[in-house]
Coordinates of C-alpha atoms and ligand atoms in Angstrom, one line a residue:
X9 CA 111.7 -172.1 112.9
X10 CA 111.6 -170.4 116.2
X11 CA 108.3 -169.7 117.9
X12 CA 107.3 -166.1 118.7
X13 CA 104.3 -164.9 120.7
X14 CA 101.8 -163.5 118.3
X15 CA 100.7 -159.9 118.7
X16 CA 97.3 -159.3 120.2
X17 CA 94.6 -160.4 117.8
X18 CA 92.7 -157.5 116.3
X19 CA 89.5 -158.2 114.5
X20 CA 88.1 -155.4 112.4
X21 CA 84.5 -154.1 112.4
X22 CA 82.7 -155.5 109.3
X23 CA 79.2 -155.0 107.9
X24 CA 77.6 -158.3 108.8
X25 CA 75.1 -158.7 105.9
X26 CA 74.8 -162.4 105.7
X27 CA 72.5 -165.1 107.0
X28 CA 74.2 -164.8 110.4
X29 CA 75.7 -163.9 112.7
X30 CA 73.7 -160.8 113.0
X31 CA 75.0 -157.5 114.2
X32 CA 75.3 -157.8 117.9
X33 CA 73.6 -154.9 119.5
X34 CA 75.9 -152.5 121.3
X35 CA 73.8 -152.8 124.4
X36 CA 74.4 -156.5 124.4
X37 CA 78.2 -156.1 124.1
X38 CA 78.1 -153.5 126.9
X39 CA 76.2 -155.9 129.2
X40 CA 78.9 -158.5 128.4
X41 CA 81.8 -156.3 129.2
X42 CA 80.1 -154.7 132.2
X43 CA 79.6 -157.9 134.1
X44 CA 81.9 -158.5 137.0
X45 CA 83.9 -161.6 137.6
X46 CA 81.4 -164.0 139.3
X47 CA 81.2 -167.7 139.4
X48 CA 78.4 -169.8 138.1
X49 CA 76.7 -170.3 141.5
X50 CA 76.8 -166.6 142.5
X51 CA 73.3 -165.3 143.3
X52 CA 72.9 -162.7 140.6
X53 CA 74.2 -165.1 137.9
X54 CA 71.7 -167.7 139.0
X55 CA 68.9 -165.1 139.2
X56 CA 69.8 -163.9 135.7
X57 CA 69.5 -167.4 134.4
X58 CA 66.1 -167.8 136.0
X59 CA 65.0 -164.4 134.6
X60 CA 66.3 -165.5 131.1
X61 CA 64.2 -168.6 131.3
X62 CA 61.0 -166.6 132.0
X63 CA 61.8 -164.1 129.3
X64 CA 62.4 -166.9 126.8
X65 CA 59.0 -168.4 127.6
X66 CA 57.4 -165.1 127.0
X67 CA 59.2 -164.4 123.7
X68 CA 58.5 -167.9 122.4
X69 CA 54.9 -167.9 123.6
X70 CA 55.0 -171.1 125.6
X71 CA 54.1 -172.6 129.0
X72 CA 56.6 -175.5 128.4
X73 CA 58.5 -175.7 131.7
X74 CA 61.5 -177.1 129.9
X75 CA 62.3 -173.9 128.1
X76 CA 65.9 -172.7 128.7
X77 CA 69.1 -172.3 126.8
X78 CA 72.1 -174.4 126.0
X79 CA 75.6 -172.9 126.2
X80 CA 77.0 -172.6 122.7
X81 CA 75.6 -172.2 119.2
X82 CA 72.7 -173.3 117.2
X83 CA 74.2 -176.8 116.7
X84 CA 74.5 -177.1 120.5
X85 CA 70.7 -176.6 120.9
X86 CA 70.0 -179.0 118.0
X87 CA 72.3 -181.6 119.5
X88 CA 70.4 -181.3 122.8
X89 CA 67.0 -181.5 121.0
X90 CA 68.1 -184.6 119.0
X91 CA 69.5 -186.3 122.2
X92 CA 66.2 -188.0 122.8
X93 CA 66.4 -189.8 119.5
X94 CA 67.7 -193.3 120.2
X95 CA 69.3 -196.0 118.0
X96 CA 66.6 -197.6 115.9
X97 CA 64.0 -194.9 116.4
X98 CA 61.9 -194.3 113.4
X99 CA 62.3 -190.7 112.1
X100 CA 61.0 -188.8 109.1
X101 CA 63.2 -185.8 108.3
X102 CA 62.8 -183.2 105.6
X103 CA 65.9 -181.9 103.9
X104 CA 65.6 -178.7 101.8
X105 CA 69.1 -177.2 102.1
X106 CA 72.4 -176.9 103.8
X107 CA 71.2 -176.7 107.4
X108 CA 68.4 -179.2 107.4
X109 CA 70.9 -181.4 105.5
X110 CA 73.2 -181.3 108.5
X111 CA 70.3 -181.9 110.8
X112 CA 69.4 -185.0 108.9
X113 CA 73.0 -186.2 109.3
X114 CA 72.7 -185.6 113.1
X115 CA 69.5 -187.6 113.1
X116 CA 71.2 -190.5 111.3
X117 CA 74.1 -190.3 113.8
X118 CA 71.6 -190.5 116.7
X119 CA 69.3 -193.2 115.3
X120 CA 72.0 -195.4 113.8
X121 CA 72.6 -198.8 115.4
X122 CA 76.2 -199.8 116.4
X123 CA 76.4 -201.9 113.2
X124 CA 75.3 -198.9 111.0
X125 CA 77.9 -196.7 112.8
X126 CA 80.7 -199.3 112.2
X127 CA 79.7 -199.6 108.5
X128 CA 80.0 -195.8 107.8
X129 CA 81.2 -194.0 110.9
X130 CA 81.1 -190.4 109.6
X131 CA 77.9 -190.8 107.6
X132 CA 75.9 -193.6 109.0
X133 CA 73.0 -194.8 106.9
X134 CA 70.4 -195.4 109.6
X135 CA 67.7 -197.6 108.1
X136 CA 65.2 -196.2 110.6
X137 CA 65.6 -192.6 109.3
X138 CA 63.5 -191.7 106.2
X139 CA 64.8 -188.6 104.6
X140 CA 62.6 -186.7 102.2
X141 CA 64.8 -184.5 99.9
X142 CA 63.1 -181.4 98.7
X143 CA 65.0 -179.5 95.9
X144 CA 67.1 -176.5 96.8
X145 CA 65.0 -173.3 96.6
X146 CA 61.7 -175.1 97.4
X147 CA 59.8 -175.1 100.6
X148 CA 58.5 -178.1 102.6
X149 CA 54.7 -178.0 102.3
X150 CA 52.0 -179.4 104.6
X151 CA 51.0 -181.9 101.9
X152 CA 54.5 -183.3 101.7
X153 CA 54.6 -183.7 105.5
X154 CA 51.1 -185.3 105.5
X155 CA 52.0 -187.8 102.8
X156 CA 55.3 -188.9 104.5
X157 CA 53.9 -189.2 108.0
X158 CA 50.7 -191.1 107.0
X159 CA 52.9 -193.5 105.0
X160 CA 55.7 -194.1 107.6
X161 CA 54.1 -193.3 111.0
X162 CA 57.4 -192.4 112.7
X163 CA 58.0 -191.7 116.3
X164 CA 59.8 -188.4 115.4
X165 CA 59.4 -186.0 112.5
X166 CA 61.9 -183.2 111.7
X167 CA 61.9 -180.0 109.7
X168 CA 63.7 -176.7 109.7
X169 CA 61.3 -173.8 110.2
X170 CA 63.4 -171.4 108.0
X171 CA 66.0 -173.1 105.8
X172 CA 68.8 -170.5 105.8
X173 CA 70.8 -172.3 103.1
X174 CA 68.2 -171.4 100.4
X175 CA 66.2 -168.8 102.4
X176 CA 63.0 -170.8 102.3
X177 CA 60.1 -170.8 104.8
X178 CA 58.7 -174.2 105.5
X179 CA 55.1 -174.9 106.5
X180 CA 55.1 -175.0 110.3
X181 CA 51.3 -175.2 110.6
X182 CA 51.0 -178.1 108.1
X183 CA 53.9 -179.8 109.9
X184 CA 52.4 -179.5 113.4
X185 CA 48.9 -180.6 112.2
X186 CA 50.3 -183.6 110.4
X187 CA 52.4 -184.6 113.5
X188 CA 49.2 -184.4 115.6
X189 CA 47.2 -186.4 113.1
X190 CA 49.7 -189.2 112.9
X191 CA 51.0 -189.3 116.5
X192 CA 54.6 -188.2 115.7
X193 CA 56.6 -185.9 117.9
X194 CA 57.7 -183.0 115.8
X195 CA 61.2 -181.5 116.1
X196 CA 61.9 -178.1 114.7
X197 CA 65.2 -176.3 113.8
X198 CA 64.1 -172.7 114.6
X199 CA 67.6 -171.4 114.5
X200 CA 66.9 -168.6 112.1
X201 CA 63.3 -167.7 112.9
X202 CA 63.4 -167.0 116.6
X203 CA 63.6 -163.3 117.3
X204 CA 62.6 -162.5 113.6
X205 CA 59.2 -164.1 113.1
X206 CA 56.2 -163.4 115.4
X207 CA 55.1 -166.9 116.3
X208 CA 54.1 -168.8 119.4
X209 CA 55.2 -172.3 120.3
X210 CA 51.9 -173.1 122.0
X211 CA 50.0 -172.6 118.8
X212 CA 51.8 -175.7 117.4
X213 CA 50.9 -178.6 119.7
X214 CA 52.2 -181.2 117.3
X215 CA 55.8 -180.0 117.9
X216 CA 57.6 -181.5 120.9
X217 CA 61.0 -180.0 120.6
X218 CA 62.4 -176.6 119.4
X219 CA 66.0 -175.5 119.0
X220 CA 67.3 -172.1 118.2
X221 CA 70.5 -170.0 118.5
X222 CA 71.9 -166.8 120.0
X223 CA 73.5 -165.2 116.9
X224 CA 70.7 -164.7 114.4
X225 CA 67.3 -163.1 115.5
X226 CA 68.5 -162.5 119.0
X227 CA 71.6 -160.7 117.9
X228 CA 73.7 -162.1 120.8
X229 CA 76.8 -163.5 119.2
X230 CA 79.3 -163.2 122.1
X231 CA 79.1 -166.9 122.4
X232 CA 76.2 -167.2 124.7
X233 CA 73.1 -169.4 124.8
X234 CA 71.1 -171.3 122.3
X235 CA 67.4 -171.5 123.3
X236 CA 65.5 -174.8 123.4
X237 CA 61.9 -175.7 124.4
X238 CA 60.4 -179.1 125.0
X239 CA 56.9 -180.4 125.6
X240 CA 55.9 -182.7 128.4
X241 CA 55.6 -185.5 125.8
X242 CA 59.2 -185.0 124.8
X243 CA 60.5 -185.0 128.4
X244 CA 58.4 -188.1 129.2
X245 CA 59.9 -189.9 126.2
X246 CA 63.4 -188.9 127.3
X247 CA 62.7 -190.0 130.9
X248 CA 61.8 -193.4 129.7
X249 CA 64.7 -193.9 127.2
X250 CA 67.6 -191.8 128.7
X251 CA 70.1 -190.3 126.3
X252 CA 73.7 -190.9 125.3
X253 CA 74.8 -187.5 126.7
X254 CA 75.5 -185.9 130.0
X255 CA 76.0 -182.4 129.0
X256 CA 73.3 -182.2 126.3
X257 CA 70.6 -184.2 128.1
X258 CA 67.8 -181.6 128.4
X259 CA 66.7 -182.9 131.8
X260 CA 70.2 -182.5 133.3
X261 CA 71.0 -179.2 131.5
X262 CA 67.7 -177.6 132.6
X263 CA 68.7 -178.0 136.3
X264 CA 71.1 -175.0 136.2
X265 CA 68.2 -172.9 134.9
X266 CA 66.1 -173.8 137.9
X267 CA 64.1 -176.6 136.3
X268 CA 64.1 -179.8 138.4
X269 CA 61.8 -182.8 138.1
X270 CA 59.5 -180.8 135.8
X271 CA 59.1 -177.9 138.3
X272 CA 60.5 -174.4 138.5
X273 CA 62.7 -174.1 141.5
X274 CA 64.1 -170.8 142.9
X275 CA 67.8 -171.5 142.4
X276 CA 69.6 -173.5 139.7
X277 CA 71.8 -176.4 140.7
X278 CA 75.2 -177.1 139.1
X279 CA 75.3 -178.6 135.6
X280 CA 78.3 -176.9 134.1
X281 CA 80.3 -173.7 134.6
X282 CA 78.3 -170.9 133.2
X283 CA 79.8 -167.5 132.3
X284 CA 78.4 -164.4 134.1
X285 CA 79.4 -162.4 131.1
X286 CA 77.5 -164.6 128.7
X287 CA 74.4 -164.7 131.1
X288 CA 74.4 -160.8 131.3
X289 CA 74.7 -160.5 127.5
X290 CA 71.9 -163.0 126.8
X291 CA 69.7 -161.4 129.4
X292 CA 70.1 -158.1 127.7
X293 CA 69.3 -159.4 124.3
X294 CA 66.1 -161.0 125.6
X295 CA 65.2 -157.7 127.3
X296 CA 65.7 -155.9 124.0
X297 CA 63.6 -158.3 122.1
X298 CA 60.7 -158.0 124.6
X299 CA 61.0 -154.2 124.8
X300 CA 60.8 -153.8 121.0
X301 CA 58.2 -156.6 120.7
X302 CA 58.2 -159.4 118.2
X303 CA 55.2 -158.0 116.3
X304 CA 57.0 -154.8 115.6
X305 CA 60.3 -156.4 114.9
X306 CA 58.9 -158.9 112.4
X307 CA 56.9 -156.2 110.6
X308 CA 60.1 -154.2 110.3
X309 CA 62.0 -157.1 108.8
X310 CA 59.3 -157.5 106.2
X311 CA 59.4 -153.8 105.3
X312 CA 63.1 -153.6 104.9
X313 CA 63.4 -157.0 103.1
X314 CA 61.0 -155.7 100.5
X315 CA 63.1 -152.6 99.9
X316 CA 66.2 -154.7 99.4
X317 CA 64.4 -157.2 97.3
X318 CA 63.0 -154.5 95.0
X319 CA 66.4 -152.8 94.7
X320 CA 68.3 -155.9 93.7
X321 CA 65.4 -156.9 91.4
X322 CA 65.8 -153.5 89.7
X323 CA 69.4 -154.4 89.2
X324 CA 68.4 -157.5 87.3
X325 CA 68.9 -160.1 90.0
X326 CA 66.4 -162.9 90.5
X327 CA 65.4 -163.5 94.2
X328 CA 64.5 -167.1 95.0
X329 CA 64.0 -166.8 98.8
X330 CA 61.0 -165.9 100.9
X331 CA 62.6 -165.3 104.3
X332 CA 62.2 -161.8 105.7
X333 CA 65.7 -161.6 107.2
X334 CA 67.6 -163.0 104.1
X335 CA 67.7 -162.6 100.4
X336 CA 69.0 -165.5 98.2
X337 CA 69.5 -164.5 94.6
X338 CA 70.9 -165.2 91.2
X339 CA 72.9 -162.5 89.5
X340 CA 71.7 -161.1 86.2
X341 CA 72.4 -163.4 83.2
X342 CA 75.5 -161.4 82.1
X343 CA 77.1 -162.1 85.5
X344 CA 75.9 -165.7 85.9
X345 CA 78.6 -168.0 87.2
X346 CA 80.5 -165.2 88.9
X347 CA 78.6 -165.3 92.2
X348 CA 81.6 -166.5 94.2
X349 CA 83.9 -163.9 92.8
X350 CA 81.4 -161.1 93.7
X351 CA 81.0 -162.4 97.2
X352 CA 84.7 -162.7 97.7
X353 CA 85.3 -159.1 96.4
X354 CA 82.7 -157.8 98.9
X355 CA 84.1 -159.8 101.8
X356 CA 87.6 -158.6 101.1
X357 CA 86.2 -155.1 101.7
X358 CA 84.5 -155.9 105.0
X359 CA 81.1 -156.2 103.4
X360 CA 80.1 -159.6 104.7
X361 CA 77.7 -161.2 102.3
X362 CA 77.7 -164.9 101.6
X363 CA 77.4 -167.5 98.9
X364 CA 75.2 -170.5 99.3
X365 CA 77.1 -173.3 101.0
X366 CA 75.8 -176.1 98.8
X367 CA 74.9 -176.1 95.1
X368 CA 73.6 -174.2 93.2
X369 CA 75.9 -171.2 93.9
X370 CA 73.8 -168.2 94.8
X371 CA 74.4 -164.9 96.7
X372 CA 72.9 -164.5 100.1
X373 CA 72.4 -161.0 101.7
X374 CA 71.0 -160.8 105.2
X375 CA 69.6 -157.9 107.2
X376 CA 69.8 -159.2 110.8
X377 CA 69.6 -156.2 113.1
X378 CA 70.0 -153.8 110.1
X379 CA 66.5 -152.4 110.3
X380 CA 67.0 -148.8 109.3
X381 CA 67.2 -146.7 106.2
X382 CA 70.9 -146.1 106.5
X383 CA 71.9 -149.7 106.9
X384 CA 69.7 -151.0 104.1
X385 CA 70.8 -148.2 101.8
X386 CA 74.5 -148.9 102.5
X387 CA 74.0 -152.6 101.7
X388 CA 72.2 -151.8 98.4
X389 CA 74.9 -149.3 97.4
X390 CA 77.8 -151.6 98.2
X391 CA 76.1 -154.5 96.4
X392 CA 75.5 -152.2 93.3
X393 CA 79.2 -151.2 93.3
X394 CA 80.3 -154.8 93.5
X395 CA 78.1 -155.6 90.5
X396 CA 79.5 -152.7 88.5
X397 CA 83.1 -153.8 89.4
X398 CA 82.4 -157.1 87.6
X399 CA 81.2 -155.3 84.6
X400 CA 77.4 -155.3 85.3
X401 CA 75.3 -152.3 84.7
X402 CA 73.4 -150.6 87.4
X403 CA 71.2 -147.5 87.1
X404 CA 72.2 -145.7 90.3
X405 CA 69.7 -142.9 89.8
X406 CA 66.9 -145.5 89.6
X407 CA 68.2 -147.1 92.8
X408 CA 68.4 -143.8 94.7
X409 CA 64.9 -142.9 93.5
X410 CA 63.6 -146.2 94.8
X411 CA 65.2 -145.7 98.2
X412 CA 63.8 -142.2 98.4
X413 CA 60.3 -143.3 97.4
X414 CA 60.3 -146.1 100.0
X415 CA 62.1 -144.3 102.9
X416 CA 61.5 -140.6 102.0
X417 CA 58.1 -140.2 103.6
X418 CA 56.3 -143.1 105.2
X419 CA 58.9 -145.3 106.9
X420 CA 61.6 -142.8 107.8
X421 CA 63.5 -144.7 110.4
Ligands
PLP15 C1 72.7 -171.0 111.4 C2 71.9 -172.2 111.4 C3 72.3 -173.4 112.0 C4 73.7 -173.5 112.8 O1 73.8 -172.6 113.8 P1 75.2 -172.3 114.5 O2 74.9 -171.1 115.4 O3 76.2 -172.0 113.4 O4 75.6 -173.5 115.3 C5 71.5 -174.5 112.0 N1 70.3 -174.4 111.4 C6 69.8 -173.3 110.8 C7 68.5 -173.3 110.1 C8 70.7 -172.2 110.7 O5 70.2 -171.1 110.1

């Protein structure tokens, strides 16, 4: 076989209606492509990073000095957050779906001793990590956290804020309060809540570390920056233990964002080569979030989620999620078992909905940055057509009447 150079890769526009990535705002893409070529120590790139840091603190409602962002995706931020967890550290971690499941694997990797790694290198069974499995489709409650922390008294406690695998909201207040009561440092996977939910880090003093992502609520996919925030207690712990990472050590990584020795400094210092394009895009997405305001955005998610929820319920689907940016549902009994087929049909047509990634198989439909009548109506119609194609029955007149009654007068946009 002879090798030929491939033609230029063309990727079509799809309707991103899954759990993420969200629809990157056109203004973010424009900022990305308008940035000039500039190195990572150029003055405006460094200024942009410092401005991003300040905007992030505002969006996330925190005075944590160690609030910045890690180059990469949600897992990059999570890896950074978990870097302070050392072999043998006692951890209580809640698993209620695909993503918190992977987080608990990361925690076992970090906390495993060399012997535990050698015994099972890809799935180390760290004795010091206590995993509380909560069934798919259920939320982690404050009572569950209280019971586990009072029994085990760990150094670290972990939970996902919103478990995107099953679309469930976990109890952040209960988690933070239990961490405070039992002297645990809380760690939160906030990958799918930042930029969607209106909450403030500083209202949750039991939580020492937060990790999020660029591609969901912040709508900034062009591989950019995954936000993190750490309390003083977290940084003090890290200072005393060190971490087995150069690039994902929060103390090192923060330097490029102008955070040195716990203080803001005017100019960042080298940690790694940052991209001026990515900084410009991320900066724009934070500006857009602040301009719109989280209170307004989160109310808008709830409004549109309710329309979508009621429409698919009218089609006979059963919604089992409670996240305002994502529906997770079972098809009506006559189509049960054909979830994967339906999702694949939709995806083949550029309508990007998702199945669940772990059992049971359910359908996931997301509305990230789809907060208008036209987008929600299109998602509903495409989904209805996909159900009909499989032989389901949909009363299209009823669906159109529902859309008209919700959007016709009060919430036009
Ligand atoms: C999407 C998601 C992740 C992974 O984020 P990537 O950007 O794919 O790295 C982790 N945790 C949760 C809760 C998520 O929703």
